[in-house]
Amino acid sequence: RWVHLIFGFCFSIYFGAITFNNDIDFWDDQPWVTMTMGTVILGIVFWTGIIKWQLPRIKKWNRKRKKKAASIE
């Protein structure tokens, strides 16, 4: 719970600064902020297992592609 709250707070500050200043380049002079946010987002995505939701679909696509390639040859 706390991880999500802290992440949400950081996310809100990051995009809030961009939104309320109407400046998409707000964080350009501090690239470590953008790099940190990118790393945190990827960490949350992998930690919560969101990527796993698509694995059955990806495996199905791969099976179909392999069957189609085998039937063509």
CSV table of C-alpha atoms in Angstrom, one decimal:
chain,number,residue,atom,x,y,z
A,1,ARG,CA,0.0,0.0,0.0
A,2,TRP,CA,2.7,2.5,1.0
A,3,VAL,CA,4.7,1.8,-2.2
A,4,HIS,CA,1.7,2.7,-4.3
A,5,LEU,CA,1.0,5.8,-2.3
A,6,ILE,CA,4.6,7.0,-2.5
A,7,PHE,CA,4.7,6.2,-6.2
A,8,GLY,CA,1.4,8.1,-6.8
A,9,PHE,CA,2.7,11.1,-4.9
A,10,CYS,CA,5.9,11.2,-7.0
A,11,PHE,CA,4.0,10.7,-10.2
A,12,SER,CA,1.6,13.5,-9.3
A,13,ILE,CA,4.5,15.9,-8.5
A,14,TYR,CA,6.3,15.0,-11.7
A,15,PHE,CA,3.4,15.5,-14.1
A,16,GLY,CA,1.8,18.3,-12.0
A,17,ALA,CA,4.9,20.4,-12.4
A,18,ILE,CA,4.7,19.9,-16.2
A,19,THR,CA,0.9,20.5,-16.3
A,20,PHE,CA,0.6,23.6,-14.1
A,21,ASN,CA,3.6,25.4,-15.6
A,22,ASN,CA,2.4,24.6,-19.2
A,23,ASP,CA,6.0,23.7,-19.9
A,24,ILE,CA,6.7,20.3,-21.4
A,25,ASP,CA,10.4,20.9,-21.0
A,26,PHE,CA,10.1,21.7,-17.2
A,27,TRP,CA,12.5,18.9,-16.1
A,28,ASP,CA,15.0,19.3,-19.0
A,29,ASP,CA,17.6,21.0,-16.8
A,30,GLN,CA,17.5,18.1,-14.3
A,31,PRO,CA,17.6,14.9,-16.4
A,32,TRP,CA,18.1,12.7,-13.3
A,33,VAL,CA,14.4,13.4,-12.4
A,34,THR,CA,13.1,12.0,-15.7
A,35,MET,CA,15.5,9.0,-15.5
A,36,THR,CA,14.3,8.3,-11.9
A,37,MET,CA,10.7,8.5,-12.9
A,38,GLY,CA,11.2,6.2,-15.9
A,39,THR,CA,13.0,3.7,-13.7
A,40,VAL,CA,10.3,3.8,-11.0
A,41,ILE,CA,7.5,3.3,-13.6
A,42,LEU,CA,9.3,0.3,-15.0
A,43,GLY,CA,9.9,-1.0,-11.5
A,44,ILE,CA,6.3,-0.7,-10.6
A,45,VAL,CA,5.1,-2.3,-13.8
A,46,PHE,CA,7.4,-5.3,-13.4
A,47,TRP,CA,6.9,-5.5,-9.6
A,48,THR,CA,3.1,-5.6,-9.9
A,49,GLY,CA,3.2,-8.2,-12.7
A,50,ILE,CA,1.3,-6.1,-15.2
A,51,ILE,CA,3.5,-7.5,-18.0
A,52,LYS,CA,2.3,-11.0,-17.1
A,53,TRP,CA,-1.3,-10.2,-18.1
A,54,GLN,CA,-0.2,-10.3,-21.8
A,55,LEU,CA,1.9,-13.4,-21.7
A,56,PRO,CA,-0.8,-15.9,-22.6
A,57,ARG,CA,-1.8,-13.7,-25.6
A,58,ILE,CA,1.8,-13.4,-26.7
A,59,LYS,CA,2.4,-17.1,-26.4
A,60,LYS,CA,-0.8,-17.7,-28.5
A,61,TRP,CA,0.4,-15.3,-31.2
A,62,ASN,CA,3.8,-17.1,-31.3
A,63,ARG,CA,2.2,-20.5,-31.7
A,64,LYS,CA,0.0,-19.2,-34.5
A,65,ARG,CA,3.0,-17.6,-36.2
A,66,LYS,CA,5.1,-20.8,-36.0
A,67,LYS,CA,2.2,-23.0,-37.3
A,68,LYS,CA,1.7,-20.6,-40.2
A,69,ALA,CA,5.4,-20.6,-41.0
A,70,ALA,CA,5.5,-24.4,-40.8
A,71,SER,CA,2.6,-24.8,-43.2
A,72,ILE,CA,4.1,-22.4,-45.7
A,73,GLU,CA,7.3,-24.3,-45.9
